[in-house]
């Protein structure tokens, strides 16, 4: 029997967690010819994973991070790293996108360009194998599993994106944000997308094989190609310059 979503608690949504784990295992199977996927929790690292294993005892946001990481690898033109360990600090995992080398990282610390404040995005894609800095960060993927995703959170994520000088800043929302918040995020250049577990799509995501993996991989790839944040910043910069006195241009 399919359980209903527990309001405000993604970690208690057992059916969603099972679906996420199933699709993580499916992604690992599809990547088998390119790299080996294992699980690292604490000081323990498992061997190759499969869907017969129980859902790992990690937070739901970590499951979303894991399926996002594997989706990036699946959509890459090539994967040059022989292994990846989920639910742990990772990177650089070398891939190729559009004929260009990229490097994927999980749970890495870095400091902002303008503020010098530290942070640890869930996933980072860089243009070089050097540790992530604003000079090489290409894009970021963040996961938000709380029920209340409001304007204050969106503005905070915009500030991080601007500080890191990314081309794309993607946010997964486990619970669908309001149309107003989503529109505001779009105007700021952020890719804010819901997973769909509290939408009419929930049944398909839980019961249909590959539906969830396809949704995650396709949505992340569309965001990668859009370069929405870089475009929004360029438009904002041009607008600001138009407001300057002609002598200061």
Short mmCIF file of C-alpha atoms in Angstrom, two decimals:
data_model
loop_
_atom_site.label_atom_id
_atom_site.label_comp_id
_atom_site.label_asym_id
_atom_site.label_seq_id
_atom_site.Cartn_x
_atom_site.Cartn_y
_atom_site.Cartn_z
CA UNK A 1 0.00 0.00 0.00
CA UNK A 2 1.36 3.44 -0.94
CA UNK A 3 1.83 5.69 2.04
CA UNK A 4 0.70 9.28 1.99
CA UNK A 5 3.23 12.07 2.28
CA UNK A 6 3.93 13.09 5.86
CA UNK A 7 3.45 16.88 5.98
CA UNK A 8 6.70 18.76 6.48
CA UNK A 9 8.90 15.70 6.91
CA UNK A 10 10.59 14.33 3.81
CA UNK A 11 12.51 11.81 5.90
CA UNK A 12 9.22 10.14 6.87
CA UNK A 13 8.01 9.70 3.28
CA UNK A 14 8.87 6.01 3.02
CA UNK A 15 7.52 5.48 -0.49
CA UNK A 16 9.44 8.44 -1.88
CA UNK A 17 12.63 7.21 -0.22
CA UNK A 18 12.16 3.75 -1.69
CA UNK A 19 11.59 5.23 -5.15
CA UNK A 20 14.70 7.39 -4.86
CA UNK A 21 16.82 4.41 -3.80
CA UNK A 22 15.41 2.23 -6.58
CA UNK A 23 16.31 4.83 -9.19
CA UNK A 24 19.75 5.42 -7.65
CA UNK A 25 20.38 1.70 -8.11
CA UNK A 26 19.05 1.87 -11.68
CA UNK A 27 21.42 4.75 -12.45
CA UNK A 28 24.30 2.74 -10.99
CA UNK A 29 23.36 -0.17 -13.26
CA UNK A 30 23.32 2.08 -16.32
CA UNK A 31 26.74 3.44 -15.34
CA UNK A 32 28.24 -0.01 -14.81
CA UNK A 33 30.23 0.11 -18.04
CA UNK A 34 31.78 3.42 -17.04
CA UNK A 35 32.23 3.43 -13.28
CA UNK A 36 31.43 1.52 -10.10
CA UNK A 37 28.96 3.08 -7.66
CA UNK A 38 29.24 2.35 -3.95
CA UNK A 39 27.79 3.76 -0.73
CA UNK A 40 29.85 5.35 2.02
CA UNK A 41 28.25 5.94 5.42
CA UNK A 42 30.50 6.87 8.29
CA UNK A 43 33.64 4.77 7.99
CA UNK A 44 31.92 1.97 6.04
CA UNK A 45 31.92 1.67 2.26
CA UNK A 46 29.76 -0.93 0.52
CA UNK A 47 30.50 -2.78 -2.68
CA UNK A 48 28.45 -2.36 -5.84
CA UNK A 49 24.89 -1.38 -4.95
CA UNK A 50 21.62 -2.91 -6.12
CA UNK A 51 17.92 -2.45 -5.45
CA UNK A 52 17.69 -5.57 -3.27
CA UNK A 53 19.57 -3.72 -0.55
CA UNK A 54 17.55 -1.71 1.99
CA UNK A 55 17.35 2.05 1.70
CA UNK A 56 20.45 3.47 3.42
CA UNK A 57 19.88 5.25 6.70
CA UNK A 58 20.62 8.72 5.35
CA UNK A 59 18.52 11.86 5.11
CA UNK A 60 16.15 12.20 2.16
CA UNK A 61 18.03 15.23 0.85
CA UNK A 62 21.10 12.99 0.58
CA UNK A 63 19.14 10.54 -1.59
CA UNK A 64 18.17 13.44 -3.86
CA UNK A 65 21.78 14.57 -3.97
CA UNK A 66 22.87 11.05 -4.92
CA UNK A 67 20.38 10.61 -7.77
CA UNK A 68 21.33 14.08 -9.04
CA UNK A 69 25.03 13.22 -9.00
CA UNK A 70 24.46 10.00 -10.93
CA UNK A 71 22.14 11.78 -13.36
CA UNK A 72 24.91 14.26 -14.21
CA UNK A 73 27.23 11.34 -14.92
CA UNK A 74 24.59 9.57 -17.02
CA UNK A 75 23.97 12.61 -19.22
CA UNK A 76 27.68 13.30 -19.73
CA UNK A 77 29.23 12.41 -23.09
CA UNK A 78 31.86 10.38 -21.26
CA UNK A 79 32.86 9.49 -17.70
CA UNK A 80 36.55 9.21 -16.90
CA UNK A 81 36.39 8.35 -13.19
CA UNK A 82 36.32 4.64 -12.41
CA UNK A 83 34.36 4.84 -9.17
CA UNK A 84 32.04 7.07 -7.20
CA UNK A 85 31.00 6.79 -3.56
CA UNK A 86 27.62 8.22 -2.60
CA UNK A 87 26.68 10.07 0.59
CA UNK A 88 30.26 11.23 1.15
CA UNK A 89 32.63 14.00 0.20
CA UNK A 90 33.67 13.28 -3.38
CA UNK A 91 35.55 14.69 -6.33
CA UNK A 92 36.93 15.49 -8.69
CA UNK A 93 34.95 13.07 -10.89
CA UNK A 94 36.02 13.80 -14.44
CA UNK A 95 33.38 13.85 -17.17
CA UNK A 96 33.00 15.43 -20.60
CA UNK A 97 30.11 17.67 -21.66
CA UNK A 98 29.83 19.24 -25.12
CA UNK A 99 33.41 18.15 -25.81
CA UNK A 100 34.68 20.04 -22.73
CA UNK A 101 36.14 18.43 -19.59
CA UNK A 102 34.18 19.05 -16.39
CA UNK A 103 34.69 17.87 -12.82
CA UNK A 104 31.92 16.91 -10.39
CA UNK A 105 32.25 17.35 -6.62
CA UNK A 106 29.99 16.53 -3.65
CA UNK A 107 29.99 18.25 -0.27
CA UNK A 108 33.07 20.39 -0.90
CA UNK A 109 33.86 23.55 1.02
CA UNK A 110 34.58 26.77 -0.85
CA UNK A 111 34.57 30.50 -0.25
CA UNK A 112 32.70 33.19 -2.13
CA UNK A 113 34.37 35.62 -4.51
CA UNK A 114 32.97 38.82 -3.04
CA UNK A 115 32.21 37.91 0.57
CA UNK A 116 34.95 35.35 1.29
CA UNK A 117 32.26 33.55 3.32
CA UNK A 118 32.50 29.76 3.44
CA UNK A 119 29.86 27.34 2.22
CA UNK A 120 29.33 23.72 1.20
CA UNK A 121 27.00 23.28 -1.79
CA UNK A 122 25.57 19.80 -2.29
CA UNK A 123 27.00 19.35 -5.79
CA UNK A 124 29.47 21.47 -7.73
CA UNK A 125 30.63 21.16 -11.33
CA UNK A 126 33.94 22.87 -12.11
CA UNK A 127 35.94 23.59 -15.24
CA UNK A 128 39.21 22.24 -13.81
CA UNK A 129 40.32 19.47 -11.41
CA UNK A 130 41.54 22.05 -8.89
CA UNK A 131 39.55 22.37 -5.64
CA UNK A 132 36.39 24.42 -6.23
CA UNK A 133 36.70 28.21 -6.13
CA UNK A 134 34.63 30.96 -7.78
CA UNK A 135 37.28 31.00 -10.51
CA UNK A 136 36.45 27.46 -11.72
CA UNK A 137 32.91 26.76 -10.48
CA UNK A 138 30.63 26.24 -13.46
CA UNK A 139 27.36 25.31 -11.80
CA UNK A 140 25.81 24.24 -8.49
CA UNK A 141 23.02 21.87 -7.49
CA UNK A 142 21.34 22.29 -4.09
CA UNK A 143 18.60 20.24 -2.41
CA UNK A 144 15.92 21.69 -0.14
CA UNK A 145 13.77 19.16 1.71
CA UNK A 146 11.92 21.49 4.09
CA UNK A 147 8.24 22.27 3.67
CA UNK A 148 8.63 26.05 3.85
CA UNK A 149 10.63 27.32 0.89
CA UNK A 150 9.90 31.03 0.88
CA UNK A 151 11.24 34.30 -0.43
CA UNK A 152 13.94 34.61 2.22
CA UNK A 153 15.46 31.26 1.23
CA UNK A 154 15.34 32.10 -2.46
CA UNK A 155 17.04 35.46 -1.91
CA UNK A 156 19.70 33.72 0.18
CA UNK A 157 20.40 31.21 -2.59
CA UNK A 158 20.60 34.06 -5.10
CA UNK A 159 23.25 35.69 -2.94
CA UNK A 160 25.27 32.46 -2.89
CA UNK A 161 24.97 32.06 -6.65
CA UNK A 162 26.15 35.62 -7.23
CA UNK A 163 29.02 35.18 -4.77
CA UNK A 164 30.18 32.00 -6.53
CA UNK A 165 29.90 33.50 -10.05
CA UNK A 166 28.18 30.44 -11.51
CA UNK A 167 26.55 30.03 -14.91
CA UNK A 168 23.71 27.91 -13.46
CA UNK A 169 22.34 27.52 -9.93
CA UNK A 170 19.85 24.68 -9.58
CA UNK A 171 17.62 24.00 -6.55
CA UNK A 172 15.60 20.83 -6.01
CA UNK A 173 12.56 21.36 -3.79
CA UNK A 174 11.20 18.15 -2.27
CA UNK A 175 7.92 19.96 -1.60
CA UNK A 176 6.56 22.16 -4.36
CA UNK A 177 7.11 25.86 -3.69
CA UNK A 178 4.32 28.33 -4.37
CA UNK A 179 3.92 29.64 -7.91
CA UNK A 180 4.89 33.09 -6.60
CA UNK A 181 8.17 31.84 -5.11
CA UNK A 182 9.00 29.80 -8.19
CA UNK A 183 8.37 32.79 -10.47
CA UNK A 184 10.53 34.98 -8.24
CA UNK A 185 13.37 32.46 -8.38
CA UNK A 186 13.13 32.35 -12.17
CA UNK A 187 13.33 36.15 -12.40
CA UNK A 188 16.50 36.01 -10.27
CA UNK A 189 18.01 33.48 -12.68
CA UNK A 190 17.68 30.45 -10.38
CA UNK A 191 16.45 27.07 -11.60
CA UNK A 192 14.00 26.07 -8.87
CA UNK A 193 12.22 22.79 -9.60
CA UNK A 194 10.10 20.45 -7.48
CA UNK A 195 10.64 16.70 -7.45
CA UNK A 196 6.90 16.09 -7.65
CA UNK A 197 6.23 13.82 -4.68
CA UNK A 198 3.46 16.13 -3.47
CA UNK A 199 1.91 16.55 -6.91
CA UNK A 200 -0.42 14.46 -9.12
CA UNK A 201 2.78 13.02 -10.62
CA UNK A 202 3.58 11.26 -7.32
CA UNK A 203 2.03 7.91 -8.28
CA UNK A 204 4.01 7.66 -11.52
CA UNK A 205 7.27 8.65 -9.81
CA UNK A 206 6.78 5.95 -7.21
CA UNK A 207 5.32 3.11 -9.24
CA UNK A 208 6.73 3.48 -12.76
CA UNK A 209 10.32 2.27 -13.24
CA UNK A 210 12.70 4.92 -14.56
CA UNK A 211 10.11 7.74 -14.38
CA UNK A 212 11.87 9.45 -11.47
CA UNK A 213 15.37 8.98 -12.90
CA UNK A 214 14.24 10.31 -16.27
CA UNK A 215 12.62 13.35 -14.62
CA UNK A 216 15.72 14.18 -12.56
CA UNK A 217 18.21 13.66 -15.39
CA UNK A 218 16.17 15.58 -17.96
CA UNK A 219 15.47 18.52 -15.65
CA UNK A 220 19.12 18.89 -14.64
CA UNK A 221 20.26 18.68 -18.26
CA UNK A 222 17.78 21.35 -19.36
CA UNK A 223 19.06 23.64 -16.60
CA UNK A 224 22.66 23.02 -17.62
CA UNK A 225 21.99 24.02 -21.18
CA UNK A 226 20.01 27.15 -20.27
CA UNK A 227 22.80 29.02 -18.43
CA UNK A 228 19.94 30.92 -16.81
CA UNK A 229 21.87 32.54 -13.99
CA UNK A 230 24.65 33.88 -16.21
CA UNK A 231 22.07 35.28 -18.62
CA UNK A 232 20.10 36.93 -15.80
CA UNK A 233 23.22 38.57 -14.40
CA UNK A 234 24.20 39.88 -17.82
CA UNK A 235 20.74 41.40 -18.30
CA UNK A 236 20.84 42.95 -14.82
CA UNK A 237 24.29 44.40 -15.46
CA UNK A 238 23.16 46.00 -18.70
CA UNK A 239 20.12 47.47 -16.97
CA UNK A 240 22.27 48.91 -14.17
CA UNK A 241 24.67 50.47 -16.68
CA UNK A 242 21.79 52.18 -18.45
CA UNK A 243 20.92 53.92 -15.18
CA UNK A 244 24.39 55.40 -14.72
CA UNK A 245 25.07 58.98 -15.78
CA UNK A 246 26.65 59.01 -19.24
CA UNK A 247 29.92 60.35 -17.81
CA UNK A 248 30.32 57.23 -15.67
CA UNK A 249 29.70 54.67 -18.42
#
